[in-house]
Coordinates of C-alpha atoms in Angstrom, one line a residue:
Chain L
M1 CA 90.5 -50.3 -1.9
A2 CA 93.2 -48.1 -0.4
Y3 CA 92.8 -44.6 0.7
V4 CA 95.4 -42.1 1.9
A5 CA 94.9 -39.8 4.9
T6 CA 95.3 -36.2 3.8
R7 CA 95.0 -32.9 5.5
G8 CA 95.0 -29.3 4.5
G9 CA 91.5 -29.3 3.1
E10 CA 89.4 -28.1 6.0
R11 CA 89.1 -24.5 4.9
A12 CA 88.5 -25.6 1.3
I13 CA 85.7 -28.1 2.4
E14 CA 84.0 -25.5 4.6
Q15 CA 84.1 -22.9 1.8
S16 CA 83.0 -25.4 -0.9
Q17 CA 79.8 -26.2 1.2
R18 CA 79.2 -22.4 1.6
L19 CA 79.7 -21.9 -2.2
Y20 CA 77.2 -24.7 -2.9
R21 CA 74.6 -23.2 -0.5
E22 CA 75.3 -19.6 -1.3
E23 CA 74.0 -20.1 -4.8
M24 CA 70.6 -21.4 -3.4
G25 CA 70.2 -18.6 -0.9
A26 CA 68.2 -18.7 2.3
I27 CA 65.9 -21.7 2.9
T28 CA 62.7 -20.3 4.2
P29 CA 59.4 -22.0 5.3
E30 CA 57.8 -20.3 2.4
R31 CA 60.2 -21.9 -0.1
V32 CA 59.7 -25.4 1.4
N33 CA 55.9 -24.9 1.3
E34 CA 56.0 -23.7 -2.3
L35 CA 58.2 -26.7 -3.3
R36 CA 55.8 -29.1 -1.6
Q37 CA 52.8 -27.6 -3.4
A38 CA 54.3 -27.0 -6.8
M39 CA 56.3 -30.3 -7.2
P40 CA 54.0 -33.1 -5.9
Y41 CA 55.4 -35.7 -8.4
L42 CA 59.0 -34.8 -7.5
I43 CA 58.1 -35.0 -3.8
D44 CA 56.5 -38.4 -4.4
R45 CA 59.6 -39.7 -6.2
V46 CA 61.9 -38.6 -3.4
M47 CA 59.6 -40.0 -0.7
G48 CA 59.4 -43.4 -2.5
E49 CA 63.1 -43.7 -3.0
A50 CA 63.8 -42.6 0.6
S51 CA 61.2 -45.0 2.0
L52 CA 60.0 -42.2 4.2
Y53 CA 56.6 -40.6 3.6
D54 CA 56.3 -37.0 4.6
E55 CA 55.8 -34.3 2.1
D56 CA 57.2 -31.5 4.3
L57 CA 60.5 -33.4 5.0
A58 CA 60.8 -34.3 1.3
A59 CA 60.3 -30.6 0.3
L60 CA 62.9 -29.6 3.0
A61 CA 65.4 -32.1 1.7
L62 CA 65.0 -30.8 -1.9
A63 CA 65.3 -27.2 -0.7
Q64 CA 68.4 -28.0 1.3
T65 CA 70.2 -29.9 -1.6
G66 CA 69.1 -27.6 -4.4
G67 CA 67.2 -30.5 -6.0
E68 CA 70.2 -32.9 -6.0
L69 CA 68.0 -36.0 -5.8
Y70 CA 70.6 -38.5 -4.6
E71 CA 71.6 -36.1 -1.8
A72 CA 67.9 -35.4 -0.9
T73 CA 67.2 -39.1 -0.7
L74 CA 70.3 -39.7 1.5
L75 CA 69.3 -36.8 3.8
L76 CA 65.8 -38.4 4.3
R77 CA 67.2 -41.9 4.8
A78 CA 69.6 -40.6 7.4
W79 CA 66.9 -38.6 9.2
R80 CA 64.7 -41.7 9.2
T81 CA 67.2 -43.5 11.4
T82 CA 66.6 -40.9 14.1
Q83 CA 63.0 -42.0 14.5
P84 CA 61.6 -45.0 16.4
R85 CA 59.3 -47.4 14.6
L86 CA 56.0 -47.1 16.5
A87 CA 54.1 -49.7 14.6
V88 CA 53.6 -51.8 11.5
A89 CA 50.3 -51.0 9.8
D90 CA 47.9 -53.7 8.6
P91 CA 48.8 -54.8 5.0
V92 CA 47.1 -52.7 2.3
T93 CA 44.9 -54.7 0.0
Q94 CA 43.7 -53.5 -3.4
D95 CA 40.0 -53.4 -2.6
G96 CA 40.8 -50.9 0.2
L97 CA 42.5 -48.4 -2.0
F98 CA 41.0 -45.0 -2.6
T99 CA 41.5 -45.0 -6.4
H100 CA 42.3 -41.9 -8.5
R101 CA 43.5 -43.6 -11.6
R102 CA 43.1 -47.2 -12.9
I103 CA 43.7 -48.3 -16.4
S104 CA 44.4 -51.6 -18.2
A105 CA 46.1 -52.1 -21.5
A106 CA 45.2 -55.7 -21.6
F107 CA 41.4 -55.6 -21.2
K108 CA 39.2 -52.8 -22.4
D109 CA 36.2 -53.7 -20.2
I110 CA 37.7 -54.3 -16.8
P111 CA 35.1 -54.5 -14.0
G112 CA 34.7 -50.9 -12.7
G113 CA 35.8 -49.5 -16.0
Q114 CA 38.9 -47.4 -16.7
V115 CA 39.4 -44.0 -15.3
L116 CA 42.4 -42.0 -16.5
G117 CA 42.7 -39.8 -13.4
P118 CA 45.4 -37.2 -13.3
T119 CA 47.8 -37.7 -16.2
L120 CA 49.7 -35.9 -19.0
D121 CA 49.9 -39.1 -21.1
Y122 CA 47.7 -37.5 -23.9
A123 CA 48.9 -33.9 -23.5
H124 CA 50.6 -31.9 -26.2
R125 CA 54.1 -31.3 -25.0
I126 CA 54.2 -27.5 -25.4
L127 CA 56.1 -25.2 -23.1
A128 CA 54.0 -22.4 -21.7
T129 CA 56.7 -19.8 -22.7
E130 CA 54.2 -17.0 -22.2
V131 CA 55.0 -17.3 -18.5
L132 CA 58.5 -16.2 -19.2
S133 CA 57.1 -13.1 -20.8
G134 CA 55.3 -12.1 -17.6
E135 CA 51.9 -13.9 -18.1
T136 CA 50.3 -16.3 -15.7
H137 CA 49.4 -19.8 -17.0
V138 CA 46.1 -20.8 -15.4
P139 CA 45.2 -24.5 -16.2
D140 CA 41.6 -25.1 -17.4
P141 CA 39.4 -26.3 -14.5
V142 CA 38.0 -29.9 -14.4
T143 CA 34.3 -30.3 -15.3
P144 CA 33.3 -32.7 -12.5
A145 CA 30.9 -35.5 -13.4
A146 CA 27.4 -35.5 -11.8
R147 CA 28.2 -38.7 -9.9
P148 CA 31.4 -39.8 -8.2
S149 CA 33.6 -42.6 -9.4
P150 CA 33.6 -45.7 -7.1
A151 CA 36.4 -45.2 -4.6
H152 CA 37.2 -48.8 -4.2
Q153 CA 37.9 -51.5 -6.9
P154 CA 39.4 -55.0 -6.7
S155 CA 42.5 -55.8 -8.7
V156 CA 42.2 -56.8 -12.3
A157 CA 44.2 -60.0 -11.3
A158 CA 41.4 -61.0 -8.9
W159 CA 38.9 -60.8 -11.8
Q160 CA 41.2 -62.8 -14.1
A161 CA 41.5 -65.5 -11.4
E162 CA 37.7 -65.7 -11.2
N163 CA 37.7 -66.2 -14.9
D164 CA 40.3 -68.9 -14.8
L165 CA 42.9 -66.9 -16.7
L166 CA 45.4 -67.2 -14.0
T167 CA 46.0 -69.0 -10.7
A168 CA 44.6 -66.9 -7.8
A169 CA 47.4 -65.7 -5.5
K170 CA 47.3 -67.3 -2.1
P171 CA 47.1 -64.4 0.4
D172 CA 50.1 -64.2 2.7
Q173 CA 49.2 -64.3 6.4
T174 CA 52.4 -62.8 7.5
T175 CA 51.9 -59.5 9.3
G176 CA 53.7 -56.9 11.5
N177 CA 57.3 -57.4 12.2
D178 CA 57.3 -60.9 10.8
I179 CA 57.2 -59.5 7.3
P180 CA 60.8 -59.6 6.0
D181 CA 62.4 -56.1 6.0
V182 CA 65.5 -55.2 4.0
T183 CA 66.1 -52.2 6.3
R184 CA 66.7 -54.6 9.2
E185 CA 68.1 -57.8 7.5
P186 CA 70.7 -58.3 4.8
L187 CA 69.5 -58.9 1.2
L188 CA 70.6 -62.4 0.4
F189 CA 70.1 -64.4 -2.9
P190 CA 67.9 -66.0 -3.9
A191 CA 66.0 -63.1 -2.3
K192 CA 62.8 -63.6 -0.4
R193 CA 59.9 -62.2 -2.5
A194 CA 59.1 -59.6 0.2
H195 CA 62.7 -58.4 0.0
T196 CA 62.6 -58.2 -3.8
L197 CA 59.4 -56.2 -3.9
Q198 CA 60.5 -53.9 -1.0
S199 CA 63.8 -53.2 -2.7
L200 CA 62.0 -52.3 -5.9
A201 CA 59.6 -50.1 -4.0
R202 CA 62.6 -48.0 -2.6
A203 CA 64.8 -48.3 -5.8
E204 CA 66.0 -45.4 -7.7
T205 CA 63.5 -44.6 -10.5
G206 CA 66.1 -44.0 -13.3
G207 CA 67.9 -47.2 -12.6
V208 CA 64.7 -49.3 -12.5
L209 CA 63.6 -47.7 -15.8
A210 CA 66.9 -48.4 -17.5
L211 CA 66.9 -52.1 -16.6
G212 CA 63.1 -52.5 -17.1
Y213 CA 63.4 -50.8 -20.5
A214 CA 66.3 -53.2 -21.4
A215 CA 63.9 -56.1 -20.6
Q216 CA 61.1 -54.5 -22.6
R217 CA 63.3 -53.9 -25.6
G218 CA 64.1 -57.6 -25.8
Y219 CA 66.9 -58.3 -23.3
G220 CA 64.4 -60.0 -21.1
Q221 CA 62.4 -63.2 -21.5
A222 CA 58.9 -61.7 -21.3
H223 CA 57.3 -58.9 -23.1
P224 CA 54.8 -57.5 -20.6
T225 CA 51.4 -55.9 -21.1
V226 CA 50.0 -53.6 -18.4
N227 CA 47.3 -55.6 -16.8
E228 CA 46.5 -52.8 -14.3
L229 CA 48.1 -49.5 -13.4
R230 CA 46.7 -47.8 -10.4
L231 CA 47.3 -44.5 -8.6
A232 CA 45.6 -44.5 -5.3
E233 CA 45.6 -43.5 -1.6
A234 CA 46.0 -46.2 1.1
E235 CA 44.8 -46.0 4.7
I236 CA 47.4 -46.4 7.4
K237 CA 45.6 -48.9 9.6
V238 CA 47.0 -48.9 13.2
K239 CA 45.8 -50.0 16.6
H240 CA 44.6 -47.9 19.4
P241 CA 45.9 -49.1 22.9
R242 CA 42.3 -50.4 23.6
G243 CA 42.5 -52.5 20.4
T244 CA 40.5 -50.5 18.0
T245 CA 41.9 -50.5 14.5
F246 CA 41.7 -47.1 12.8
S247 CA 43.3 -45.1 9.9
A248 CA 45.9 -42.6 11.0
G249 CA 45.6 -41.0 7.6
R250 CA 46.2 -41.7 3.9
V251 CA 49.3 -41.9 1.7
K252 CA 49.6 -41.9 -2.0
L253 CA 50.9 -45.1 -3.7
S254 CA 51.3 -46.5 -7.2
Q255 CA 51.0 -50.1 -8.3
A256 CA 51.3 -52.0 -11.5
E257 CA 50.5 -55.5 -12.5
V258 CA 52.0 -56.6 -15.8
V259 CA 51.0 -59.8 -17.6
N260 CA 52.7 -62.2 -19.8
K261 CA 51.3 -65.3 -21.6
K262 CA 53.1 -68.4 -20.3
G263 CA 51.7 -71.6 -21.8
T264 CA 48.0 -71.9 -21.2
Q265 CA 48.0 -69.4 -18.4
L266 CA 48.9 -65.8 -17.7
E267 CA 51.9 -64.9 -15.6
L268 CA 51.9 -61.8 -13.5
G269 CA 54.5 -59.4 -12.3
F270 CA 53.9 -56.8 -9.6
A271 CA 55.4 -53.7 -8.2
A272 CA 54.3 -50.9 -5.9
T273 CA 55.9 -47.8 -4.4
M274 CA 54.9 -44.9 -2.1
G275 CA 53.9 -41.8 -4.0
W276 CA 52.6 -41.5 -7.6
N277 CA 55.4 -42.7 -9.9
E278 CA 54.0 -44.9 -12.7
V279 CA 57.1 -45.3 -14.8
K280 CA 58.8 -46.8 -11.9
V281 CA 56.2 -49.4 -11.1
I282 CA 55.7 -50.4 -14.7
A283 CA 59.5 -50.9 -15.1
A284 CA 59.8 -52.7 -11.7
A285 CA 56.9 -55.0 -12.5
T286 CA 58.5 -55.8 -15.8
L287 CA 61.7 -56.8 -13.9
D288 CA 59.6 -58.9 -11.5
V289 CA 57.9 -60.9 -14.3
N290 CA 61.2 -61.4 -16.1
S291 CA 63.3 -62.5 -13.1
E292 CA 62.4 -66.2 -12.9
G293 CA 65.0 -68.2 -14.7
A294 CA 67.0 -65.1 -15.9
A295 CA 70.6 -65.8 -16.8
K296 CA 73.3 -64.9 -14.3
G297 CA 74.5 -61.4 -14.9
S298 CA 71.6 -60.4 -17.1
A299 CA 69.7 -57.2 -16.5
T300 CA 66.6 -59.2 -15.4
E301 CA 68.4 -61.4 -12.9
E302 CA 67.3 -60.3 -9.4
E303 CA 70.7 -60.0 -7.9
F304 CA 71.8 -57.8 -10.8
F305 CA 68.8 -55.4 -10.8
L306 CA 68.4 -55.2 -7.0
Y307 CA 72.0 -54.3 -6.4
H308 CA 72.2 -51.8 -9.2
T309 CA 69.0 -49.9 -8.6
E310 CA 69.6 -49.1 -5.0
G311 CA 70.2 -45.4 -5.5
V312 CA 71.9 -44.5 -2.2
E313 CA 74.5 -47.3 -2.6
S314 CA 75.1 -46.8 -6.3
S315 CA 75.4 -43.1 -6.2
G316 CA 77.5 -43.3 -3.1
F317 CA 79.8 -45.8 -4.8
C318 CA 80.0 -43.7 -7.9
I319 CA 81.0 -40.5 -6.0
H320 CA 83.4 -42.2 -3.8
F321 CA 85.7 -42.4 -6.8
K322 CA 86.3 -38.6 -6.2
L323 CA 88.0 -39.4 -2.9
P324 CA 91.8 -39.4 -2.8
H325 CA 93.0 -42.7 -4.4
Y326 CA 96.6 -41.5 -4.4
V327 CA 98.1 -44.7 -3.0
T328 CA 96.3 -47.1 -5.4
F329 CA 96.9 -44.9 -8.3
Q330 CA 100.6 -44.3 -7.4
S331 CA 100.9 -48.1 -7.1
S332 CA 99.5 -48.5 -10.6
L333 CA 101.9 -45.9 -11.9
D334 CA 104.8 -47.6 -10.2
A335 CA 103.9 -50.9 -11.8
M336 CA 103.6 -49.2 -15.2
R337 CA 107.0 -47.5 -14.8
D338 CA 108.6 -50.7 -13.7
A339 CA 107.2 -52.6 -16.7
K340 CA 108.4 -49.8 -19.0
A341 CA 111.9 -49.8 -17.4
K342 CA 112.1 -53.6 -17.8
K343 CA 111.1 -53.4 -21.4
V344 CA 113.7 -50.7 -22.1
A345 CA 116.4 -52.8 -20.3
K346 CA 115.4 -55.8 -22.3
D347 CA 115.5 -53.9 -25.6
K348 CA 119.0 -52.5 -24.8
A349 CA 120.4 -55.8 -23.7
P350 CA 123.1 -57.1 -26.2
E351 CA 122.2 -60.0 -28.3
P352 CA 124.0 -63.2 -27.2
A353 CA 125.8 -63.3 -30.6
E354 CA 127.4 -59.9 -30.2
Chain N
M1 CA 21.3 -37.3 5.2
A2 CA 21.7 -35.3 8.5
P3 CA 24.8 -36.2 10.4
P4 CA 24.4 -38.2 13.6
Q5 CA 24.6 -36.0 16.7
M6 CA 25.1 -38.6 19.3
L7 CA 28.4 -40.1 20.1
A8 CA 26.8 -43.5 20.2
D9 CA 26.3 -43.1 16.5
F10 CA 30.1 -43.2 16.0
P11 CA 31.9 -46.5 16.6
H12 CA 35.3 -45.9 18.1
E13 CA 37.0 -46.8 14.8
V14 CA 35.1 -44.1 12.9
L15 CA 35.7 -41.5 15.6
L16 CA 39.4 -42.2 15.5
D17 CA 39.5 -42.2 11.7
V18 CA 37.7 -38.8 11.6
L19 CA 40.0 -37.3 14.2
A20 CA 43.1 -38.5 12.5
K21 CA 42.1 -36.8 9.3
A22 CA 40.4 -33.7 10.9
D23 CA 41.5 -30.3 9.8
T24 CA 44.5 -29.5 12.0
A25 CA 43.5 -25.9 13.0
R26 CA 39.9 -26.8 13.8
L27 CA 41.0 -29.9 15.8
K28 CA 43.4 -27.8 17.9
A29 CA 40.9 -25.1 18.5
F30 CA 38.3 -27.6 19.5
A31 CA 40.5 -29.6 21.8
E32 CA 42.1 -26.8 23.8
P33 CA 39.0 -25.9 25.9
L34 CA 38.6 -29.6 26.8
I35 CA 41.8 -29.4 29.0
A36 CA 39.9 -27.3 31.6
Q37 CA 37.1 -29.8 31.7
L38 CA 39.2 -32.9 32.2
D39 CA 40.8 -34.0 35.5
T40 CA 44.5 -34.0 35.9
I41 CA 46.1 -34.9 32.6
G42 CA 49.1 -37.2 32.4
V43 CA 51.2 -37.4 29.3
L44 CA 52.5 -40.9 28.7
E45 CA 53.8 -40.2 25.2
N46 CA 54.0 -37.3 22.8
R47 CA 56.5 -38.0 20.0
T48 CA 57.1 -38.4 16.4
G49 CA 57.9 -41.8 14.9
L50 CA 57.4 -44.1 12.0
V51 CA 54.8 -46.6 10.9
M52 CA 55.9 -49.2 8.4
L53 CA 53.3 -49.7 5.7
P54 CA 53.0 -53.1 4.1
I55 CA 51.0 -54.0 1.0
Q56 CA 49.8 -57.3 -0.5
D57 CA 51.2 -58.2 -3.9
T58 CA 48.5 -59.3 -6.3
A59 CA 50.7 -61.6 -8.3
Q60 CA 51.7 -64.1 -5.6
G61 CA 49.9 -62.7 -2.5
T62 CA 53.1 -61.8 -0.7
N63 CA 52.9 -59.1 2.0
F64 CA 55.9 -56.7 1.7
H65 CA 56.9 -53.3 3.1
L66 CA 56.4 -50.2 1.0
G67 CA 58.2 -47.8 3.3
E68 CA 57.7 -45.9 6.5
V69 CA 55.3 -43.0 7.2
L70 CA 56.1 -40.2 9.6
V71 CA 53.4 -39.9 12.3
S72 CA 52.9 -38.0 15.5
E73 CA 51.6 -39.9 18.5
A74 CA 50.1 -38.8 21.9
R75 CA 49.1 -41.1 24.7
I76 CA 47.5 -39.4 27.7
T77 CA 45.5 -40.2 30.8
A78 CA 42.7 -38.0 32.3
S79 CA 39.6 -38.5 34.4
G80 CA 40.6 -42.2 34.9
Q81 CA 40.6 -42.9 31.1
E82 CA 43.3 -43.2 28.5
G83 CA 43.3 -41.2 25.3
Y84 CA 45.3 -41.8 22.2
G85 CA 46.1 -39.9 19.1
M86 CA 48.1 -40.8 16.0
R87 CA 48.1 -38.6 12.9
R88 CA 50.3 -38.5 9.8
G89 CA 52.9 -35.7 9.8
R90 CA 55.1 -34.1 12.5
D91 CA 52.6 -32.1 14.4
L92 CA 52.8 -33.1 18.1
E93 CA 50.1 -30.6 19.1
A94 CA 47.6 -32.1 16.6
A95 CA 48.3 -35.7 18.0
M96 CA 47.7 -34.3 21.5
A97 CA 44.5 -32.6 20.4
M98 CA 43.3 -35.9 19.0
A99 CA 44.1 -37.7 22.2
L100 CA 42.3 -35.0 24.2
V101 CA 39.1 -35.6 22.2
D102 CA 39.5 -39.3 22.5
V103 CA 39.9 -39.2 26.3
A104 CA 37.0 -36.7 26.7
V105 CA 34.7 -39.0 24.8
A106 CA 35.9 -42.0 27.0
A107 CA 35.4 -40.0 30.2
G108 CA 32.0 -38.6 29.2
V109 CA 33.2 -35.0 29.0
A110 CA 31.6 -32.5 26.6
H111 CA 29.8 -35.3 24.7
A112 CA 27.4 -33.1 22.8
D113 CA 30.2 -30.8 21.6
C114 CA 32.4 -33.8 20.7
A115 CA 29.5 -35.3 18.7
T116 CA 28.9 -32.1 16.8
F117 CA 32.6 -31.6 16.1
I118 CA 33.1 -35.2 14.9
A119 CA 29.9 -35.1 12.7
S120 CA 31.0 -31.8 11.2
E121 CA 34.5 -33.1 10.4
Q122 CA 33.2 -36.3 9.0
Q123 CA 30.9 -34.4 6.7
A124 CA 33.7 -32.2 5.5
Q125 CA 35.9 -35.3 4.8
Q126 CA 33.1 -37.1 3.0
A127 CA 32.4 -34.0 0.9
A128 CA 36.0 -33.6 -0.1
D129 CA 36.2 -37.3 -1.1
H130 CA 32.9 -37.0 -3.0
E131 CA 34.2 -33.9 -4.9
R132 CA 37.5 -35.6 -5.7
L133 CA 35.7 -38.7 -7.1
R134 CA 33.4 -36.5 -9.2
R135 CA 36.6 -35.1 -10.8
V136 CA 38.0 -38.6 -11.2
E137 CA 34.7 -39.8 -12.8
A138 CA 35.1 -37.0 -15.3
T139 CA 38.1 -38.9 -16.7
R140 CA 36.2 -42.2 -17.2
V141 CA 36.9 -43.6 -20.7
D142 CA 33.9 -44.6 -22.8
M143 CA 36.1 -46.8 -25.0
E144 CA 35.2 -48.0 -28.4
T145 CA 37.7 -50.1 -30.4
F146 CA 37.8 -50.5 -34.1

């Protein structure tokens, strides 16, 4: 890759940034607050891809970039590097999740039952155009049940293992800074499972969906069924200096188990991400269950999908093509002209017989 | 059930849990007068930072990192005791307020008030969870297949 140093663009660059921001107007605390309240699923998506959970910062990043998601994610990842890591929380386990939505497409009667939670899955897709005519659209209120739903449920996989449908996972004893971390170590292949799942957790939603969808359409080896999809809140379990473990608060997360029949047993794929983003975790779990034994260069091979769903790197590479490539392009032109000239010279050369 | 009014009714873990999730404005308003009741307060830390959050995969049992959570932390000394606060978000004052209540409890300062405050906040948090779960329960599927 060869670039050429240029100058003369300082004023243009300054004005171009002003032009971008001028169209958005002033960024006020009220605008950030409104964005945070009105766009929780967008905020969740940005937080998950940025690997940084804070709704206020995510709303600010969206306000500052006018909703350009790649820029917003990059802003948050850059800001994250200014902060010290104070602790690694205790690993979240499924039976500790405060559950808002839990469904299974594989089993009708999962222990604990199925609760739809907040979803538009069954909604009529009708725009409320009356709002554009000056009316206010007020959603119908929920009619709460008399009793609460159980807050905590084990995973469907744990129930299947008890019923000999699959081999129970052996719980990992690795904790704290011993857990492999792609933000501090290179991603090497074959990847550690912790690296694969962490990379999918912070992957770009659209990229994961595209490759997961390719696998679902038949370009993979396994056609998954959603074993369990869960939207929940997890406690951030940290330690007091005197040793007491406590929760510093809750964060939203999504997780999906997908299942595939393999011989006489079921095979599971898993994915989770911060925030509520169920398309991403279903697609990511599909890639997980398809990755073993995938052909080199196929959409379900881990090196292929992990490299190509890293949103900051892929968007950065894509937009770098806008940078001056005058030297490389001139070199290509020179080679083209040279080839043309040689061809012309060859065509004009007299035949030996003449 | 009436909330407990004695600090002995709250294990340290529960007390910290409740303070970390307490309403920000109420926590600050409650903690501020404690400053006058505590001996010289030393601030060891008051900063924002990140807590990495791992989760266990249900397919193979692997622990992996989901991402980092922004928190505010305060670590103080007063009346010969250490107080600690860590809460989600970038509110240094709220973390300091949590540490003040923690150190007051450890030092035996304003025990009755602290117990009342913690009981009241715990009740509010439990009520909010209860209401949310009643709404979730309303979405339970009574499934019949054909």
